[in-house]
XYZ file of C-alpha atoms in Angstrom:
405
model
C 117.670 25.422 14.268
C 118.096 28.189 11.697
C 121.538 28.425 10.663
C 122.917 30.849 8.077
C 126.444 32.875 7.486
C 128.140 35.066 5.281
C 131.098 33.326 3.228
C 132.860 35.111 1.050
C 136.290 34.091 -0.330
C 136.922 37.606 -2.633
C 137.241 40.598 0.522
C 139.658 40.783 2.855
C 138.279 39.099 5.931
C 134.750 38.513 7.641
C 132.606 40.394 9.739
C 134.949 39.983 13.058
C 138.582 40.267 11.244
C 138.868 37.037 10.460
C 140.617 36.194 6.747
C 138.510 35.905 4.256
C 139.492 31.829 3.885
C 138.262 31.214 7.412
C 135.279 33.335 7.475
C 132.113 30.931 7.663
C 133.940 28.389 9.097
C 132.119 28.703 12.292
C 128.954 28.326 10.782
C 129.912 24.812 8.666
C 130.681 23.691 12.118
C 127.331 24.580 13.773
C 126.254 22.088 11.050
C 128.077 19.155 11.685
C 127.789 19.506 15.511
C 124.090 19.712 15.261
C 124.067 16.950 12.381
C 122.255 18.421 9.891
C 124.677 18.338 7.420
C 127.620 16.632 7.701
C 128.824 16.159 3.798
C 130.727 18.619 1.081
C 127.861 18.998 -0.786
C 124.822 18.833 1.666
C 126.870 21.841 3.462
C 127.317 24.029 0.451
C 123.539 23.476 -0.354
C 122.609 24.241 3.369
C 124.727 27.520 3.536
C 124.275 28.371 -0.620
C 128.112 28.344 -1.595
C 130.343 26.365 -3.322
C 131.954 22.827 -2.780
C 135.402 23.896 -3.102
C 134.602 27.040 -0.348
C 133.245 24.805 2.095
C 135.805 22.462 1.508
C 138.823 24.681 2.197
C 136.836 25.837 5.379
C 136.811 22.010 6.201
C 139.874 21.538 5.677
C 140.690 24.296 8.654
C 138.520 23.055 10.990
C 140.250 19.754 10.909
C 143.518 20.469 11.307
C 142.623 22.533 14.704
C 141.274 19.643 15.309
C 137.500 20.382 15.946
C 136.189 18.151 12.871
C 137.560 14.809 12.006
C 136.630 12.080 9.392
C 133.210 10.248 10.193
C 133.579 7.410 7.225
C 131.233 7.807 4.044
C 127.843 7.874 3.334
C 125.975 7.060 -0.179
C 123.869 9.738 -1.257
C 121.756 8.846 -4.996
C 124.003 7.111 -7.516
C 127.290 8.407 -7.601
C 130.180 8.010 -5.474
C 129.656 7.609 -1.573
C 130.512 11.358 -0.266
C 132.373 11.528 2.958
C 131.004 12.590 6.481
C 132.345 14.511 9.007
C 131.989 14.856 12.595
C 132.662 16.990 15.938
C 135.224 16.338 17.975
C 134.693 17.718 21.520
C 137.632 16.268 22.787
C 139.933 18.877 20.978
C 139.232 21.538 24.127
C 137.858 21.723 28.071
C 135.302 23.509 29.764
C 134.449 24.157 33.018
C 131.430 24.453 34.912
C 131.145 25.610 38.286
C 128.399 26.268 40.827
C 128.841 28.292 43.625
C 126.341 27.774 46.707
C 125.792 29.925 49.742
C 127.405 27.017 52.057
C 129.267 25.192 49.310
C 130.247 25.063 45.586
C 130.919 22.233 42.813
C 132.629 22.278 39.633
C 133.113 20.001 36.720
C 135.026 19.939 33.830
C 133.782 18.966 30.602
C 134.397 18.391 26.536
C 133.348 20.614 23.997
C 129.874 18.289 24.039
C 129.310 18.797 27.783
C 130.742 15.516 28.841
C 131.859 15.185 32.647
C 135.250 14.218 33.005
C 135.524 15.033 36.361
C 133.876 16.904 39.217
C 133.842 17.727 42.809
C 132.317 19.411 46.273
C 134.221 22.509 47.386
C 133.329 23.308 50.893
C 133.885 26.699 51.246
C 130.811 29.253 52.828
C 130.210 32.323 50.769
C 130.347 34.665 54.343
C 134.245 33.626 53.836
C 134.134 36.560 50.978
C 135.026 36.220 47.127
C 138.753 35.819 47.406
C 138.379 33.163 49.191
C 135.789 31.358 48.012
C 136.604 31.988 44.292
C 140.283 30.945 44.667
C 138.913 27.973 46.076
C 137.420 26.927 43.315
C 139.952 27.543 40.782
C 142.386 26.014 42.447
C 139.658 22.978 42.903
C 139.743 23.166 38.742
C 143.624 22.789 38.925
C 143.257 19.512 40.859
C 140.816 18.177 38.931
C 142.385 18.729 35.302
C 145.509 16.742 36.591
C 143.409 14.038 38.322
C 142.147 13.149 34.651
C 145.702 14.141 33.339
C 144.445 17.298 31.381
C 146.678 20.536 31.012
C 145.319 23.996 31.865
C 146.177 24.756 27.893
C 143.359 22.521 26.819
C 140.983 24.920 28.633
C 138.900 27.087 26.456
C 136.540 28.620 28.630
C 134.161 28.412 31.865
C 131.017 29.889 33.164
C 129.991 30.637 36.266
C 126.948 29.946 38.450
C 126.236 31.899 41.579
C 123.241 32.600 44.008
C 120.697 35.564 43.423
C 121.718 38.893 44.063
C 119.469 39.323 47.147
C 121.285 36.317 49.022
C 124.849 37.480 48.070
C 123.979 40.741 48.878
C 122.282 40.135 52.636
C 125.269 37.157 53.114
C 126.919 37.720 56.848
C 130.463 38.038 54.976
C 133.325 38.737 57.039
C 134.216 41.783 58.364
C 137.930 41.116 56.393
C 136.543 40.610 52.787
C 134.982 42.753 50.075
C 131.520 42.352 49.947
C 130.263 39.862 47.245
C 128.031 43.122 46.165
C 128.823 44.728 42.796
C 132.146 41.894 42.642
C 132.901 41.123 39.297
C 132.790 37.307 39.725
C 133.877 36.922 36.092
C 137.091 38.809 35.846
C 138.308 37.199 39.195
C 137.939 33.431 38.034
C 139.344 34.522 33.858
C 142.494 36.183 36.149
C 143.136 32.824 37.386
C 142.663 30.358 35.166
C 143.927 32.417 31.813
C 140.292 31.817 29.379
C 136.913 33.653 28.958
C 134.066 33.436 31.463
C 130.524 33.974 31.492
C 128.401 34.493 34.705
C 124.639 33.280 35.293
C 122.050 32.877 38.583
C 122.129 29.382 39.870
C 118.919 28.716 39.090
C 119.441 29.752 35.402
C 122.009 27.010 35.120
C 119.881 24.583 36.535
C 117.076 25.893 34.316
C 119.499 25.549 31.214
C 120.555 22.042 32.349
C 117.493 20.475 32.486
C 116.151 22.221 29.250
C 119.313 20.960 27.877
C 120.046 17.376 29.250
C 115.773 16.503 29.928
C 113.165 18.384 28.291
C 115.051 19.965 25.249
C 111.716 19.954 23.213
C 109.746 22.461 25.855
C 109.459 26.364 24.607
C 109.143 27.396 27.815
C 110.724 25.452 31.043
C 110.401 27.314 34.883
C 113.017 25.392 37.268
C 112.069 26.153 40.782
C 114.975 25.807 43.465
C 113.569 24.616 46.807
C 116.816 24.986 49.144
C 118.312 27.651 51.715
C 116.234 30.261 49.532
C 113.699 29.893 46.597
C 114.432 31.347 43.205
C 113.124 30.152 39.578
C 115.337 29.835 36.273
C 113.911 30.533 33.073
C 114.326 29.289 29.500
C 112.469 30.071 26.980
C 113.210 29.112 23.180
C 116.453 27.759 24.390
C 117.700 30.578 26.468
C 117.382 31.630 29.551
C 115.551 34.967 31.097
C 117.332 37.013 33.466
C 115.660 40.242 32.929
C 117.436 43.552 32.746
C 119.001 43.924 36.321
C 119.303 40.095 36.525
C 116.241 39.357 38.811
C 114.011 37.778 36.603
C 112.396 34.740 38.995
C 113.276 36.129 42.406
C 110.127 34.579 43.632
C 111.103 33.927 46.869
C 110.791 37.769 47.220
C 107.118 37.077 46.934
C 104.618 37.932 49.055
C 103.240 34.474 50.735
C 98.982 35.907 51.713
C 98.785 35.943 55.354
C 102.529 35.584 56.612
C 104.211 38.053 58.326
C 107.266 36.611 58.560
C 110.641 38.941 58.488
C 113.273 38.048 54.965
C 116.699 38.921 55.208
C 115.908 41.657 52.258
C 114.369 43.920 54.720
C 110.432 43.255 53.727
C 108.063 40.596 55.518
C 105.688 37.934 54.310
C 108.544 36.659 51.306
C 108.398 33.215 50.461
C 112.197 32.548 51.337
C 111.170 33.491 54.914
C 107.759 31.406 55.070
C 109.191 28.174 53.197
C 112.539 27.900 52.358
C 114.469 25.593 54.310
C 116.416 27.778 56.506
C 112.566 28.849 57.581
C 110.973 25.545 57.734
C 113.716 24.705 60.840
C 112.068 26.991 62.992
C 108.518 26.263 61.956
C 109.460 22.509 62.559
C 110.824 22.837 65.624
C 107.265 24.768 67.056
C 105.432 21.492 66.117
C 107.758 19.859 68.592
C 110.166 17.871 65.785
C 114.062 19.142 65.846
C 116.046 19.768 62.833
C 119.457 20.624 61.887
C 119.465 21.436 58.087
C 117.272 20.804 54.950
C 118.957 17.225 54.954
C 117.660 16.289 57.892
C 114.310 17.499 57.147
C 114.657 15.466 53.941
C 115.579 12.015 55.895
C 112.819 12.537 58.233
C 110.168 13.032 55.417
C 111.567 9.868 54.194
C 111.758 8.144 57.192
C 107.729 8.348 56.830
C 107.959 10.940 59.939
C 104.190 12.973 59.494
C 104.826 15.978 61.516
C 107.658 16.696 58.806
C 105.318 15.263 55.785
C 102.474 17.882 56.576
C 104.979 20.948 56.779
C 106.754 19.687 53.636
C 103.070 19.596 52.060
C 102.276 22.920 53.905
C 105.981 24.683 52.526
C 105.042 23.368 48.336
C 101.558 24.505 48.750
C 103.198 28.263 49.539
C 105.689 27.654 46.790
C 103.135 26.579 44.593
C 100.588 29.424 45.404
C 103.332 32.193 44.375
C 104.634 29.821 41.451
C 100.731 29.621 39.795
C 100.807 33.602 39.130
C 104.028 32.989 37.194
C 102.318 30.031 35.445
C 100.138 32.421 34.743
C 102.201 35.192 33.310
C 104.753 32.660 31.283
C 102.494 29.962 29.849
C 105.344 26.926 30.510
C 105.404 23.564 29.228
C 107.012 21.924 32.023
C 107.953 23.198 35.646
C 111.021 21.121 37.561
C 111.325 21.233 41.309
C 115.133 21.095 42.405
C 116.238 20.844 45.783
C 116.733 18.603 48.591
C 113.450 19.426 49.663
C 111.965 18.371 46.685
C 113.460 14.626 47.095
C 111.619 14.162 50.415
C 109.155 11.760 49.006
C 106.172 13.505 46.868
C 105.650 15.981 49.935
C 106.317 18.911 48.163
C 105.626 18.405 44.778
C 101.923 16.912 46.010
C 101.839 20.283 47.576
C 102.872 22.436 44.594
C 100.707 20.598 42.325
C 97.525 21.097 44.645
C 97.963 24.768 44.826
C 98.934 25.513 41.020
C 95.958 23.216 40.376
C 93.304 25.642 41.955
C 95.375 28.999 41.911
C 96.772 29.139 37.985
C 93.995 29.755 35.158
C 93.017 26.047 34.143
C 94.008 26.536 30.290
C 97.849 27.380 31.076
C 97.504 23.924 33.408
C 95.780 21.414 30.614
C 99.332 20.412 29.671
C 101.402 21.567 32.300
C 104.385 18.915 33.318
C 105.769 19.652 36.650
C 108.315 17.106 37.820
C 111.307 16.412 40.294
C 114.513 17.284 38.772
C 116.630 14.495 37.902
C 120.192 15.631 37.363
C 121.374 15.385 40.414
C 124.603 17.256 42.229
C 125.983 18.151 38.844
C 122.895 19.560 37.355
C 124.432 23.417 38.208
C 127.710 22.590 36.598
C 126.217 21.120 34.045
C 124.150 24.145 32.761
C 127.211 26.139 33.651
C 129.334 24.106 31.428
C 126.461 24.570 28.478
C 126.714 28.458 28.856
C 130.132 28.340 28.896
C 130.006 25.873 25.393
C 127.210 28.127 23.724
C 129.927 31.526 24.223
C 132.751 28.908 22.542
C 131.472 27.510 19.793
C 129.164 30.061 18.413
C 130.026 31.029 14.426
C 132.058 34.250 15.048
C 134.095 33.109 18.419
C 134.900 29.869 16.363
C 136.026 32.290 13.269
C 138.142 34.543 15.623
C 140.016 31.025 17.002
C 140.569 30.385 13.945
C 142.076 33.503 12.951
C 144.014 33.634 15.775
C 145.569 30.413 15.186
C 146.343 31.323 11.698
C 148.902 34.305 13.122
């Protein structure tokens, strides 16, 4: 990770208005949280300035309380130099997940640590109010169930379905559409601190990069659940393309279905394998099913009616996925979803399709596994979006500044 910044201790303040003794501090910070230096001197030669600037910026960051004393460490002959380290207990985030028949959020430390967590069960056809002061005041509950104040809250972020789903959601005839709703400013009104707003499937995407495969350039997250979508990071960041669609590939065709989609064309993937469309399909091969769950217990349960259309549904998902494969070049593909739990059914079924569909070079060291985060992984990546807008150089500056009046 490339880190540089501009310190200068002559002009009146930085780049964003921040006085000229804090300026930089945010980037001395980026060092010790990552660990690559985490001494006076080792700092100064990192970022080219002096000792006694990087110590006064030091000195800052631990009396806010983000840096505190990490013992000593010997370094050649002389005297043992001390260390310092991050403390990401100084502030709270929150991560939260909404989900077309449900939401979850967690709050975390500045590392990404889950203190707490929990289900909200609240549909998204209630409308935004509803659903969105659900949450917060879900966040309210949990801070005092782990004793925390709403002060110690820095920021949050915000995961929520793809456009196309919020936009064709049955909501009721008494709430504002969730179309052109600025999630964001609703959920900062309530709980008083910055938010940032992703896809779902980016903050799954940014979770697993994160928390499982932090070394791959490029990682595809495919959500198997009530619809299909795919989150994309590449070079740490997620892809969400300029009107936020990026990896909509449930609106892909599917060759030879016909099937009507909720978005007004036929033949998408969400309406050919998704698991609101597998019900129907399952039920014609004489097997009934309630939900994705239950088609999940009854693939586990061994039940082969259910195995083969599992198989059937990746194979679909895994014919549409190869062309991105194709067009992306990833490292490693995860499969998230309830779906994808029911035994190796679908993944057996993605693999066999990507295997003869994608171009054989982009496959030769192609990793595509079963996500592993479980219930949390939305939050999760939520939480890391929200930590990314928090501690980066210039927002850690401007705190700074702030706090010096």
């Amino acid at each position: 990770m490339a880190i540089s910044a501009h310190i200068d201790s002559r002009g009146p303040g930085g780049a964003d208005g921040a006085p000229a003794r804090i300026a930089g501090a945010g980037s001395i910070l980026q060092l010790i949280r990552s660990g690559s230096a985490v001494t006076i001197s080792r700092i100064a030669a990192t970022l080219g300035v002096s000792r006694s600037t990087v110590t006064e910026r030091v000195d800052l960051l631990m009396s806010s309380g983000l840096v505190e004393s990490d013992g000593e460490t010997q370094m050649g002959r002389g005297r043992p130099s001390a260390r310092f380290a991050f403390r990401p207990d100084t502030g709270l985030t929150v991560g939260i997940q909404l989900g077309m028949s449900g939401s979850r959020v967690a709050v975390t430390d500045l590392a990404g640590e889950v203190l707490t967590s929990r289900t909200v069960d609240v549909d998204v056809a209630t409308g935004p109010h509803v659903v969105l002061d659900a949450v917060c005041e879900a966040v309210d509950d949990e801070l005092a169930l782990v004793g925390r104040e709403r002060e110690e809250l820095w920021g949050a972020a915000v995961g929520v379905p793809g456009r196309v789903e919020l936009a064709t959601a049955d909501v009721t005839p008494d709430s504002p559409s969730w179309a052109g709703f600025d999630v964001a400013a609703h959920v900062g009104a309530a709980l008083g601190v910055p938010v940032r707003m992703g896809r779902d499937v980016s903050m799954l995407a940014l979770a697993e990069h994160r928390y499982n495969w932090p070394d791959a350039r490029v990682l595809l997250c495919v959500k198997v659940g009530t619809a299909i979508g795919c989150g994309i990071v590449v070079d740490h960041r997620t892809i969400d393309g300029g009107a936020g669609l990026a990896g909509e590939i449930g609106h892909t065709a599917v060759s030879g279905s016909t099937a009507q989609c909720p978005c007004g064309n036929r033949g998408c993937l969400n309406a050919t394998s998704a698991g609101a469309a597998l019900l129907p399909r399952l039920a014609e091969m004489g097997v009934t099913a309630s939900s994705t769950r239950e088609i999940m217990r009854l693939a586990l349960q061994g039940d082969p009616t259910t195995a083969q259309l599992v198989r059937q549904a990746g194979r679909e998902v895994g014919e549409v996925l190869a062309g991105a494969i194709n067009l992306l070049n990833p490292d490693v593909v995860v499969v998230w979803g309830y779906l994808a739990d029911a035994r190796d059914n679908l993944l057996a079924g993605i693999r066999e399709a990507v295997a003869t569909r994608a171009v054989p070079p982009a496959t030769e060291s192609l990793t595509i596994a079963r996500a592993s985060l479980g219930e949390d992984a939305g939050t999760l990546g939520a939480a890391t979006l929200a930590i990314e807008m928090l501690l980066e150089p210039a927002a850690i500056d401007a705190r700074l500044a702030r706090r010096a009046g």
